[in-house]
Amino acid sequence: MAEHQTVITALSAVLPDLAPADITSKLEAPKDAKLGDVAFPTFTLAKVLKKAPQMIAAELVENIDQSAFEKVVATGPYINFFLDKKEVTAQTLKTVLAAGLDYGQNDDGKGANIALDMSSPNIAKPMSMGHLRSTVIGNALANLSAKNGYNPVKINHLGDWGTQFGKLIYAYKTWGSEEEVKADPIATLLKYYVEFHDKAKENPELDDEGRAWFKKLEDGDPEAHKLWAWFREESLKEFTEIYDRLGITFDSYNGEAFYNDKMDRVVKALEDKDLLEESQGAQIVDLSKVNENLTPAMIKRTDGATLYMTRDLAAAMYRKDEYNFAKSLYVVGGEQREHFQQLKAVLSLLDLPWADDVEHIPFGLITFNGKKMSTRKGDVVLLKDVLDDAHELALKQIEEKNPTLANKDQVAEEVGAGAVVFHDLMNDRTNNFDFKIEEVVRFEGDTGPYVQYTNARAQSILRKAGVEVDTSNISLDDAATWDTITTLNEFPKTVRRAFLNREPSIVAKFALHLARTFNKYYANSKILADDENKNGRLALVAAVSDTLSASLQILGVSAPKEM
Ligand code: ARG
């Protein structure tokens, strides 16, 4: 209840022994709005004051300075405050309009770094819906970090190393062609990879060929390295097209290969603490003393090759050195839960004081029209196609609603991509959900376009008004705006809660709620009528637009002014 500073001030004056934070935590919303806007229960004071709660409430009301309220009354054991709605309204609108898009910004993080491991697709494969989730959730968490006063560092931990590149090099050299790869890089590389697996079913010796080429790659063979670098570069080009369409950038593209020469320190640290054990020729760390359910972490394979885990250990240490993070978040699907439990367990066995700052942020699975996707079988839904379809659907609706709009194609892109991103973020992070494009790209219902459309509608009212809002003199006496005002007031607290829970859906749900509340008001009132409340109403419209835009900004969804 961020708006209740007046209540806290009034209660503090009559209860000097109670800290304001204690008062705040006791405040409730009355069961019935007719009873008031804020209630303060006196039960817990009864013991200290050795009086009946009813009596305490009655006595306190006598002494409370009522001037800042419509009224304050004792109802049984409760003190019920009726806020001076006009005053709260004016204060709220002033606060929002003074901050503009910075509304909700706080300084909790004091500039500390937050490392975010996000997106992290595997090269030579199309980016999956899972990687899309990691990308957009990671981006929203980065924006939320910034809004809470931290400095986010967005890291794309590309899957650019592993035995599959040996297979790919073999396939390319044996039946591939440069022109074919150049024409359509990821699709072609994926085709070679799928073909390799098909052929290896009949010819298991192909696997040995693949392994041999990966060994060459690890040993720095120039031909192998050149092909790998080329596959990586072509893949990145395609990934970047998608990131550009989503408006997402990264601070680092250090992927798995980057850690090839940084793993000795991991092995050395484990040896120093006597944590490495041999098991069937491989080097492992027993984690049962941390958690009896955890299987051992594999550090080196039988052939001496290092692993995903070893690279992640090296990456964790590197990031601590490089960024001195306050938190290191890994936005990776729930299916890797055990991997991150193991990672944290090893870091804690190494007695690294920051092991607790490492957090896995899991998320649920997206199915596509009810189907799961599998890269190995080659039946993938390409993100590019999803974004193209969303664009087309958005354009169709714009053609219907606003055929004379100037830059339709640009807006359709913002609405289409925004719809896909918003839908992803609106669901609780760990929920699984199904993706049906027709439900996602709609201007009505719980969708991104609905929020965007509400904002555009607010902007259109402000244009029609033809006058600037006078922010120095805001006064609005209109009971119908109260729901919108209290919702606007919730935003700063929402921004905090969303960050602390690592849950962008809290912001998405807030935006939907604000849009709905405002539309209800809009449908029932004449905003542009020329009366003494006109400037106040326009201030409200501008504040709603600022707050919707700030919410969409956190989610990484654009807020077109017309659509
Ligand atoms: N490339 C991995 C995958 O697609 C995800 C990497 C996640 N990040 C990490 N540091 N392990 O499954």
Coordinates of C-alpha atoms and ligand atoms in Angstrom, one line a residue:
M1 CA 0.0 0.0 0.0
A2 CA 2.5 2.5 -1.2
E3 CA 0.0 5.4 -1.2
H4 CA -0.6 5.3 2.5
Q5 CA 2.1 7.6 3.7
T6 CA -0.5 9.9 5.2
V7 CA -1.9 7.0 7.2
I8 CA 1.5 6.0 8.4
T9 CA 2.4 9.6 9.4
A10 CA -0.8 10.0 11.3
L11 CA -0.4 6.7 13.2
S12 CA 3.2 7.4 14.0
A13 CA 2.3 10.6 15.7
V14 CA 0.0 8.8 18.1
L15 CA 2.0 5.6 18.4
P16 CA 5.6 7.0 18.8
D17 CA 6.9 3.6 20.1
L18 CA 5.9 1.8 17.0
A19 CA 8.4 1.9 14.0
P20 CA 6.8 3.1 10.8
A21 CA 7.8 -0.2 9.1
D22 CA 5.8 -2.0 11.8
I23 CA 2.8 0.2 11.2
T24 CA 3.1 -0.4 7.4
S25 CA 3.1 -4.1 7.8
K26 CA -0.1 -4.1 9.9
L27 CA -2.1 -2.0 7.4
E28 CA -4.9 -3.8 5.7
A29 CA -7.6 -3.2 3.1
P30 CA -11.0 -3.2 4.8
K31 CA -13.2 -6.1 3.9
D32 CA -15.7 -3.7 2.4
A33 CA -14.8 -0.5 0.6
K34 CA -17.7 1.2 2.5
L35 CA -15.7 0.8 5.7
G36 CA -12.8 2.9 4.4
D37 CA -9.7 2.7 2.3
V38 CA -7.1 1.6 4.8
A39 CA -7.6 -0.3 8.1
F40 CA -5.3 -0.5 11.1
P41 CA -6.1 -3.4 13.5
T42 CA -5.3 -2.8 17.2
F43 CA -5.2 -6.4 18.4
T44 CA -1.5 -6.7 18.8
L45 CA -1.4 -3.5 20.9
A46 CA -3.8 -4.8 23.5
K47 CA -1.1 -6.9 25.3
V48 CA 1.4 -4.0 25.5
L49 CA -1.2 -1.4 26.5
K50 CA -3.2 -3.7 28.7
K51 CA -6.5 -2.5 27.3
A52 CA -9.2 -3.9 25.1
P53 CA -8.6 -3.4 21.4
Q54 CA -12.0 -1.6 21.0
M55 CA -11.0 0.9 23.6
I56 CA -7.5 1.5 22.1
A57 CA -9.1 2.1 18.6
A58 CA -11.6 4.6 20.1
E59 CA -8.9 6.5 22.1
L60 CA -6.4 6.7 19.2
V61 CA -9.1 8.0 16.9
E62 CA -9.7 10.9 19.4
N63 CA -6.0 11.9 19.1
I64 CA -5.4 11.4 15.4
D65 CA -4.9 14.5 13.3
Q66 CA -7.8 14.1 10.9
S67 CA -7.1 17.1 8.6
A68 CA -5.4 15.0 5.9
F69 CA -8.3 12.6 5.6
E70 CA -11.9 12.6 4.6
K71 CA -12.5 11.0 8.0
V72 CA -11.0 8.6 10.5
V73 CA -13.3 6.3 12.5
A74 CA -13.1 3.5 15.0
T75 CA -15.0 0.4 14.0
G76 CA -14.7 -2.1 16.7
P77 CA -11.0 -3.0 17.1
Y78 CA -10.1 -1.3 13.8
I79 CA -9.2 2.2 12.9
N80 CA -10.6 2.9 9.5
F81 CA -9.1 5.7 7.4
F82 CA -11.1 7.3 4.6
L83 CA -8.5 8.8 2.4
D84 CA -8.9 12.3 1.0
K85 CA -9.3 10.9 -2.5
K86 CA -8.8 14.3 -4.2
E87 CA -5.5 14.8 -2.4
V88 CA -4.2 11.2 -3.1
T89 CA -5.3 11.6 -6.7
A90 CA -3.4 14.9 -7.2
Q91 CA -0.3 13.5 -5.4
T92 CA -0.3 10.3 -7.5
L93 CA -0.7 12.0 -10.8
K94 CA 2.0 14.5 -9.9
T95 CA 4.4 11.8 -8.9
V96 CA 3.8 9.7 -12.1
L97 CA 4.1 12.7 -14.5
A98 CA 7.2 14.1 -12.8
A99 CA 8.9 10.7 -13.3
G100 CA 7.5 9.9 -16.7
L101 CA 9.0 6.6 -18.1
D102 CA 11.2 6.5 -14.9
Y103 CA 8.1 6.0 -12.7
G104 CA 8.8 3.0 -10.4
Q105 CA 12.6 3.4 -10.6
N106 CA 14.3 2.7 -7.2
D107 CA 17.9 2.6 -6.0
D108 CA 17.8 -0.7 -4.1
G109 CA 20.7 -2.2 -6.0
K110 CA 23.0 0.8 -5.5
G111 CA 24.6 0.1 -8.9
A112 CA 25.8 -3.5 -8.1
N113 CA 26.2 -5.8 -11.0
I114 CA 23.8 -8.7 -11.8
A115 CA 25.1 -11.2 -14.3
L116 CA 22.4 -12.8 -16.5
D117 CA 23.2 -16.0 -18.4
M118 CA 20.4 -15.9 -21.0
S119 CA 19.4 -17.1 -24.5
S120 CA 22.5 -19.2 -25.0
P121 CA 21.4 -21.2 -28.1
N122 CA 23.5 -23.9 -29.7
I123 CA 25.2 -22.9 -32.9
A124 CA 24.5 -24.8 -36.1
K125 CA 21.0 -25.4 -34.8
P126 CA 17.9 -23.2 -35.1
M127 CA 17.0 -21.3 -32.0
S128 CA 14.2 -23.1 -30.2
M129 CA 11.1 -21.8 -28.3
G130 CA 13.0 -22.7 -25.2
H131 CA 15.8 -20.4 -26.1
L132 CA 13.2 -17.7 -27.0
R133 CA 11.9 -18.1 -23.4
S134 CA 15.4 -17.7 -22.0
T135 CA 16.0 -14.7 -24.2
V136 CA 12.8 -12.8 -23.3
I137 CA 12.7 -13.7 -19.6
G138 CA 16.4 -12.9 -19.3
N139 CA 15.9 -9.6 -21.0
A140 CA 12.9 -8.7 -18.8
L141 CA 14.9 -9.6 -15.7
A142 CA 17.8 -7.4 -16.9
N143 CA 15.4 -4.5 -17.3
L144 CA 13.9 -5.3 -13.9
S145 CA 17.4 -5.3 -12.4
A146 CA 18.0 -1.9 -13.9
K147 CA 14.7 -0.6 -12.6
N148 CA 15.7 -1.7 -9.1
G149 CA 19.0 0.1 -9.3
Y150 CA 21.3 -2.7 -10.4
N151 CA 23.5 -2.9 -13.4
P152 CA 22.6 -5.9 -15.5
V153 CA 25.3 -7.7 -17.6
K154 CA 23.6 -9.8 -20.3
I155 CA 25.7 -12.8 -21.3
N156 CA 24.9 -15.1 -24.2
H157 CA 26.6 -18.4 -23.2
L158 CA 26.5 -19.8 -26.7
G159 CA 26.6 -23.6 -27.0
D160 CA 29.6 -23.4 -29.4
W161 CA 31.6 -26.4 -28.3
G162 CA 31.1 -30.1 -28.0
T163 CA 31.3 -33.4 -29.9
Q164 CA 28.5 -32.5 -32.3
F165 CA 30.9 -30.1 -34.0
G166 CA 33.2 -33.1 -34.9
K167 CA 30.2 -34.8 -36.5
L168 CA 29.2 -31.6 -38.3
I169 CA 32.8 -31.1 -39.7
Y170 CA 32.8 -34.7 -40.9
A171 CA 29.4 -34.4 -42.5
Y172 CA 30.3 -31.2 -44.2
K173 CA 33.6 -32.4 -45.5
T174 CA 32.1 -35.7 -46.7
W175 CA 28.9 -34.6 -48.4
G176 CA 28.4 -30.9 -47.8
S177 CA 28.9 -27.9 -50.0
E178 CA 30.0 -24.4 -49.3
E179 CA 27.3 -22.8 -51.6
E180 CA 24.6 -24.8 -49.8
V181 CA 25.7 -23.6 -46.4
K182 CA 26.1 -20.0 -47.5
A183 CA 22.6 -20.0 -49.0
D184 CA 20.8 -21.0 -45.8
P185 CA 23.4 -21.7 -43.1
I186 CA 21.5 -23.1 -40.1
A187 CA 18.9 -25.1 -42.0
T188 CA 21.7 -26.7 -44.1
L189 CA 23.9 -27.4 -41.0
L190 CA 20.9 -28.9 -39.3
K191 CA 20.2 -31.0 -42.3
Y192 CA 23.8 -32.3 -42.3
Y193 CA 23.5 -33.1 -38.6
V194 CA 20.2 -35.0 -39.0
E195 CA 21.7 -36.9 -42.0
F196 CA 24.8 -37.7 -39.9
H197 CA 22.5 -39.3 -37.3
D198 CA 20.5 -41.2 -39.9
K199 CA 23.7 -42.6 -41.5
A200 CA 25.3 -43.4 -38.2
K201 CA 22.4 -45.7 -37.3
E202 CA 23.5 -48.0 -40.1
N203 CA 27.2 -47.2 -39.9
P204 CA 28.2 -46.8 -36.2
E205 CA 31.8 -46.2 -37.3
L206 CA 30.7 -42.7 -38.4
D207 CA 30.5 -41.8 -34.7
D208 CA 34.3 -42.6 -34.4
E209 CA 34.9 -40.3 -37.4
G210 CA 32.9 -37.5 -35.6
R211 CA 34.8 -38.1 -32.4
A212 CA 38.1 -37.9 -34.3
W213 CA 37.3 -34.6 -35.8
F214 CA 36.2 -33.2 -32.5
K215 CA 39.6 -34.3 -31.0
K216 CA 41.3 -32.5 -33.9
L217 CA 39.2 -29.4 -33.1
E218 CA 40.2 -29.6 -29.4
D219 CA 43.8 -30.0 -30.4
G220 CA 43.7 -26.8 -32.5
D221 CA 43.9 -28.4 -36.0
P222 CA 43.7 -25.3 -38.3
E223 CA 41.2 -26.9 -40.8
A224 CA 38.8 -28.0 -38.1
H225 CA 39.1 -24.7 -36.3
K226 CA 38.4 -22.7 -39.5
L227 CA 35.3 -24.7 -40.2
W228 CA 34.1 -24.4 -36.7
A229 CA 34.7 -20.6 -36.7
W230 CA 32.7 -20.3 -39.9
F231 CA 29.8 -22.3 -38.7
R232 CA 29.7 -20.2 -35.5
E233 CA 29.8 -16.9 -37.5
E234 CA 27.0 -18.0 -39.9
S235 CA 24.9 -19.1 -37.0
L236 CA 25.4 -15.9 -35.1
K237 CA 24.3 -13.9 -38.1
E238 CA 20.9 -15.7 -38.1
F239 CA 20.5 -15.4 -34.3
T240 CA 21.2 -11.7 -34.5
E241 CA 18.4 -11.3 -37.0
I242 CA 16.0 -12.6 -34.3
Y243 CA 17.6 -10.6 -31.5
D244 CA 17.3 -7.5 -33.7
R245 CA 13.6 -8.1 -34.3
L246 CA 13.1 -8.5 -30.5
G247 CA 15.2 -5.5 -29.8
I248 CA 17.5 -7.4 -27.5
T249 CA 21.2 -6.9 -27.2
F250 CA 24.0 -8.6 -25.2
D251 CA 27.0 -7.4 -23.3
S252 CA 28.9 -10.6 -24.0
Y253 CA 28.8 -13.5 -26.4
N254 CA 31.4 -15.5 -24.5
G255 CA 30.1 -19.0 -25.1
E256 CA 31.4 -22.4 -24.1
A257 CA 34.4 -22.3 -26.3
F258 CA 35.6 -19.2 -24.6
Y259 CA 36.4 -21.3 -21.5
N260 CA 38.6 -23.8 -23.3
D261 CA 41.7 -22.3 -21.8
K262 CA 40.2 -21.4 -18.5
M263 CA 39.4 -24.8 -17.0
D264 CA 42.8 -25.6 -15.5
R265 CA 42.0 -23.4 -12.5
V266 CA 38.8 -25.4 -11.9
V267 CA 40.6 -28.7 -11.9
K268 CA 43.4 -27.2 -9.7
A269 CA 41.0 -25.7 -7.2
L270 CA 39.2 -29.1 -6.9
E271 CA 42.5 -30.9 -6.5
D272 CA 43.7 -28.5 -3.8
K273 CA 40.6 -29.3 -1.8
D274 CA 40.9 -32.9 -2.5
L275 CA 37.5 -33.1 -4.1
L276 CA 38.3 -34.9 -7.4
E277 CA 37.8 -38.7 -7.5
E278 CA 38.3 -41.2 -10.2
S279 CA 35.3 -43.2 -11.3
Q280 CA 35.6 -45.7 -14.2
G281 CA 38.4 -43.6 -15.7
A282 CA 36.5 -40.3 -15.4
Q283 CA 37.1 -37.5 -12.9
I284 CA 34.1 -36.7 -10.7
V285 CA 33.1 -34.7 -7.6
D286 CA 31.0 -36.6 -5.1
L287 CA 28.1 -34.3 -4.1
S288 CA 26.4 -36.6 -1.7
K289 CA 27.7 -34.7 1.3
V290 CA 25.9 -31.6 0.1
N291 CA 22.7 -33.3 -0.9
E292 CA 22.3 -37.1 -0.9
N293 CA 20.0 -37.0 -3.9
L294 CA 22.6 -35.4 -6.2
T295 CA 24.5 -37.5 -8.6
P296 CA 28.3 -36.8 -8.9
A297 CA 29.4 -33.9 -11.1
M298 CA 31.5 -35.1 -14.0
I299 CA 34.6 -32.9 -14.5
K300 CA 36.7 -34.9 -17.0
R301 CA 35.6 -37.7 -19.3
T302 CA 37.5 -40.9 -19.7
D303 CA 39.4 -39.6 -22.7
G304 CA 40.4 -36.5 -20.8
A305 CA 37.9 -34.2 -22.6
T306 CA 36.2 -31.6 -20.4
L307 CA 32.5 -31.1 -20.1
Y308 CA 29.6 -28.8 -20.0
M309 CA 29.9 -28.7 -16.2
T310 CA 33.6 -27.9 -16.2
R311 CA 32.9 -25.0 -18.6
D312 CA 30.1 -23.7 -16.4
L313 CA 32.4 -23.9 -13.3
A314 CA 35.1 -21.9 -15.2
A315 CA 32.4 -19.5 -16.4
A316 CA 31.1 -18.9 -12.9
M317 CA 34.6 -18.1 -11.6
Y318 CA 35.4 -15.9 -14.6
R319 CA 32.2 -13.9 -14.1
K320 CA 32.9 -13.3 -10.5
D321 CA 36.4 -12.0 -11.3
E322 CA 35.2 -10.0 -14.3
Y323 CA 32.0 -8.5 -13.0
N324 CA 32.1 -9.0 -9.2
F325 CA 28.4 -9.7 -9.4
A326 CA 26.0 -9.4 -6.5
K327 CA 23.9 -12.1 -8.1
S328 CA 24.6 -14.4 -11.0
L329 CA 21.4 -15.6 -12.6
Y330 CA 21.1 -18.5 -15.1
V331 CA 17.9 -18.3 -17.1
V332 CA 17.7 -21.8 -18.3
G333 CA 14.8 -24.3 -18.8
G334 CA 13.7 -26.4 -15.9
E335 CA 15.1 -29.6 -17.5
Q336 CA 18.5 -28.4 -16.4
R337 CA 17.6 -28.1 -12.8
E338 CA 19.9 -30.9 -11.6
H339 CA 22.8 -29.4 -13.6
F340 CA 22.6 -26.1 -11.7
Q341 CA 22.1 -27.9 -8.4
Q342 CA 25.3 -29.7 -9.1
L343 CA 27.0 -26.5 -10.2
K344 CA 26.1 -24.7 -6.9
A345 CA 27.0 -27.8 -4.9
V346 CA 30.5 -27.8 -6.4
L347 CA 31.0 -24.1 -5.8
S348 CA 29.9 -24.5 -2.2
L349 CA 32.3 -27.4 -1.7
L350 CA 35.0 -25.1 -3.0
D351 CA 34.1 -22.8 -0.1
L352 CA 33.5 -19.9 -2.5
P353 CA 31.8 -17.2 -0.5
W354 CA 29.6 -16.2 -3.4
A355 CA 28.2 -19.7 -4.1
D356 CA 24.9 -18.6 -2.7
D357 CA 24.6 -15.7 -5.1
V358 CA 24.4 -18.2 -8.0
E359 CA 20.8 -18.8 -8.9
H360 CA 19.1 -20.9 -11.5
I361 CA 16.0 -19.3 -12.9
P362 CA 14.1 -22.2 -14.4
F363 CA 11.1 -21.9 -16.7
G364 CA 8.5 -24.2 -18.1
L365 CA 8.1 -25.8 -21.5
I366 CA 6.3 -24.3 -24.5
T367 CA 4.5 -26.7 -26.7
F368 CA 3.4 -25.6 -30.2
N369 CA -0.2 -26.3 -31.0
G370 CA 0.1 -29.1 -28.5
K371 CA 3.4 -30.6 -29.9
K372 CA 6.8 -30.7 -28.4
M373 CA 9.7 -30.0 -30.8
S374 CA 12.8 -32.1 -31.3
T375 CA 15.9 -30.8 -33.2
R376 CA 17.3 -34.2 -33.7
K377 CA 14.3 -35.3 -35.7
G378 CA 14.4 -32.0 -37.6
D379 CA 10.8 -31.1 -36.8
V380 CA 11.3 -27.6 -35.5
V381 CA 9.2 -24.5 -35.5
L382 CA 11.5 -21.7 -36.6
L383 CA 11.3 -18.5 -34.6
K384 CA 11.6 -16.5 -37.7
D385 CA 8.4 -18.1 -39.0
V386 CA 6.6 -17.4 -35.7
L387 CA 7.6 -13.8 -35.9
D388 CA 6.6 -13.5 -39.5
D389 CA 3.2 -15.1 -38.8
A390 CA 2.7 -12.7 -35.9
H391 CA 3.6 -9.8 -38.1
E392 CA 1.1 -10.8 -40.7
L393 CA -1.7 -11.3 -38.2
A394 CA -1.0 -8.0 -36.6
L395 CA -1.1 -6.3 -40.0
K396 CA -4.4 -7.8 -40.8
Q397 CA -6.0 -6.4 -37.7
I398 CA -4.4 -3.0 -38.2
E399 CA -5.8 -2.9 -41.8
E400 CA -9.3 -3.5 -40.3
K401 CA -9.1 -1.1 -37.4
N402 CA -6.9 1.7 -38.7
P403 CA -6.5 1.5 -42.5
T404 CA -5.1 5.0 -42.8
L405 CA -2.2 4.5 -40.3
A406 CA 1.0 5.8 -41.8
N407 CA 3.7 3.3 -41.0
K408 CA 1.6 0.1 -40.9
D409 CA 4.4 -2.3 -41.5
Q410 CA 6.6 -1.0 -38.8
V411 CA 3.7 -1.0 -36.3
A412 CA 2.7 -4.5 -37.4
E413 CA 6.3 -5.6 -36.6
E414 CA 6.1 -4.0 -33.1
V415 CA 2.7 -5.5 -32.4
G416 CA 3.5 -8.9 -33.7
A417 CA 6.8 -9.3 -31.9
G418 CA 5.3 -7.6 -28.9
A419 CA 2.5 -10.1 -28.8
V420 CA 4.9 -13.1 -28.9
V421 CA 7.1 -11.6 -26.1
F422 CA 4.2 -10.5 -23.9
H423 CA 2.5 -13.9 -24.1
D424 CA 5.7 -15.6 -23.0
L425 CA 6.1 -13.3 -20.1
M426 CA 2.5 -13.1 -19.0
N427 CA 2.6 -16.8 -17.9
D428 CA 4.1 -17.6 -14.5
R429 CA 7.7 -18.4 -15.3
T430 CA 7.7 -22.1 -14.3
N431 CA 4.3 -22.9 -15.9
N432 CA 4.2 -25.0 -19.1
F433 CA 2.0 -23.5 -21.8
D434 CA 0.9 -24.0 -25.3
F435 CA 1.4 -21.5 -28.0
K436 CA -1.3 -20.8 -30.5
I437 CA -0.6 -17.8 -32.6
E438 CA -4.3 -16.8 -33.1
E439 CA -4.7 -16.4 -29.4
V440 CA -1.5 -14.5 -28.9
V441 CA -1.9 -11.8 -31.6
R442 CA -5.3 -10.4 -30.6
F443 CA -6.2 -6.9 -29.8
E444 CA -8.7 -8.0 -27.1
G445 CA -8.2 -10.3 -24.1
D446 CA -5.1 -11.0 -22.1
T447 CA -2.6 -10.1 -24.7
G448 CA 0.3 -7.7 -25.4
P449 CA -1.6 -6.0 -28.3
Y450 CA -4.4 -5.2 -25.9
V451 CA -2.0 -3.3 -23.6
Q452 CA -0.3 -1.6 -26.6
Y453 CA -3.7 -0.7 -28.0
T454 CA -4.8 0.8 -24.7
N455 CA -1.7 2.9 -24.6
A456 CA -2.2 4.0 -28.2
R457 CA -5.7 5.0 -27.3
A458 CA -4.5 7.1 -24.4
Q459 CA -2.0 8.8 -26.7
S460 CA -4.8 9.4 -29.2
I461 CA -6.9 11.2 -26.6
L462 CA -4.0 13.4 -25.7
R463 CA -3.5 14.3 -29.3
K464 CA -7.1 15.1 -29.7
A465 CA -7.2 17.3 -26.6
G466 CA -4.8 19.5 -28.4
V467 CA -3.6 21.1 -25.1
E468 CA -0.6 20.2 -22.9
V469 CA -1.4 18.8 -19.5
D470 CA -0.7 21.5 -16.9
T471 CA 1.2 19.5 -14.3
S472 CA 1.7 22.4 -11.9
N473 CA -2.0 22.5 -11.2
I474 CA -3.5 19.0 -11.1
S475 CA -6.9 18.7 -9.5
L476 CA -9.3 15.9 -10.2
D477 CA -12.5 15.3 -8.3
D478 CA -14.0 12.2 -10.0
A479 CA -14.8 9.0 -8.0
A480 CA -14.8 6.9 -11.1
T481 CA -11.0 7.3 -11.5
W482 CA -10.2 5.9 -8.0
D483 CA -9.5 2.3 -9.2
T484 CA -7.1 3.6 -11.8
I485 CA -5.4 5.8 -9.2
T486 CA -4.9 3.0 -6.7
T487 CA -3.6 0.8 -9.5
L488 CA -1.1 3.5 -10.6
N489 CA 0.0 3.7 -7.0
E490 CA 0.8 0.0 -7.0
F491 CA 3.5 0.2 -9.7
P492 CA 6.6 0.9 -7.6
K493 CA 5.8 -2.0 -5.3
T494 CA 5.1 -4.2 -8.3
V495 CA 8.5 -3.4 -9.8
R496 CA 10.2 -4.5 -6.5
R497 CA 8.1 -7.6 -6.1
A498 CA 8.7 -8.7 -9.7
F499 CA 12.4 -8.4 -9.2
L500 CA 12.6 -10.1 -5.8
N501 CA 10.5 -13.1 -7.2
R502 CA 12.4 -13.1 -10.5
E503 CA 9.0 -13.0 -12.1
P504 CA 8.3 -10.7 -15.1
S505 CA 4.7 -12.1 -15.2
I506 CA 4.0 -9.8 -12.2
V507 CA 4.6 -6.8 -14.4
A508 CA 2.7 -8.2 -17.3
K509 CA -0.3 -9.0 -15.1
F510 CA -0.1 -5.5 -13.6
A511 CA -0.1 -3.9 -17.1
L512 CA -3.2 -6.0 -18.1
H513 CA -4.9 -4.9 -14.9
L514 CA -4.1 -1.2 -15.4
A515 CA -5.3 -1.4 -19.0
R516 CA -8.6 -3.0 -18.0
T517 CA -9.2 -0.6 -15.2
F518 CA -8.5 2.4 -17.4
N519 CA -10.7 1.1 -20.3
K520 CA -13.6 0.6 -17.9
Y521 CA -13.2 4.3 -16.8
Y522 CA -12.7 5.4 -20.4
A523 CA -15.9 3.7 -21.6
N524 CA -18.0 5.5 -19.0
S525 CA -16.7 9.0 -19.0
K526 CA -16.3 12.0 -21.3
I527 CA -12.6 12.7 -20.9
L528 CA -12.6 15.7 -23.3
A529 CA -15.6 17.5 -21.9
D530 CA -14.9 21.1 -21.1
D531 CA -15.3 21.3 -17.3
E532 CA -13.1 22.1 -14.3
N533 CA -11.8 18.4 -14.2
K534 CA -10.6 18.3 -17.8
N535 CA -6.9 19.0 -17.0
G536 CA -7.1 16.4 -14.2
R537 CA -8.6 13.8 -16.5
L538 CA -5.9 14.5 -19.2
A539 CA -3.3 14.2 -16.5
L540 CA -4.7 10.8 -15.6
V541 CA -4.6 9.7 -19.2
A542 CA -1.0 10.8 -19.5
A543 CA -0.1 9.0 -16.3
V544 CA -1.7 5.8 -17.5
S545 CA 0.2 6.0 -20.8
D546 CA 3.5 6.6 -18.9
T547 CA 2.9 3.7 -16.6
L548 CA 1.8 1.3 -19.4
S549 CA 4.8 2.3 -21.4
A550 CA 7.1 1.8 -18.5
S551 CA 5.7 -1.6 -17.9
L552 CA 6.1 -2.6 -21.5
Q553 CA 9.6 -1.2 -21.5
I554 CA 10.5 -3.6 -18.6
L555 CA 9.0 -6.5 -20.6
G556 CA 10.9 -5.6 -23.7
V557 CA 7.7 -4.8 -25.7
S558 CA 7.5 -1.6 -27.7
A559 CA 4.7 0.9 -27.1
P560 CA 3.7 2.4 -30.5
K561 CA 1.9 5.8 -30.1
E562 CA -0.5 4.9 -32.9
M563 CA -1.9 1.6 -34.0
Ligands
ARG1 N1 23.3 -24.1 -24.6 C1 22.6 -24.7 -23.6 C2 21.3 -25.4 -24.1 O1 20.9 -25.0 -25.2 C3 22.1 -23.7 -22.6 C4 23.2 -23.0 -21.8 C5 22.7 -22.4 -20.5 N2 23.8 -21.7 -19.8 C6 24.7 -22.3 -19.1 N3 25.6 -21.5 -18.5 N4 24.8 -23.5 -18.9 O2 20.8 -26.3 -23.5

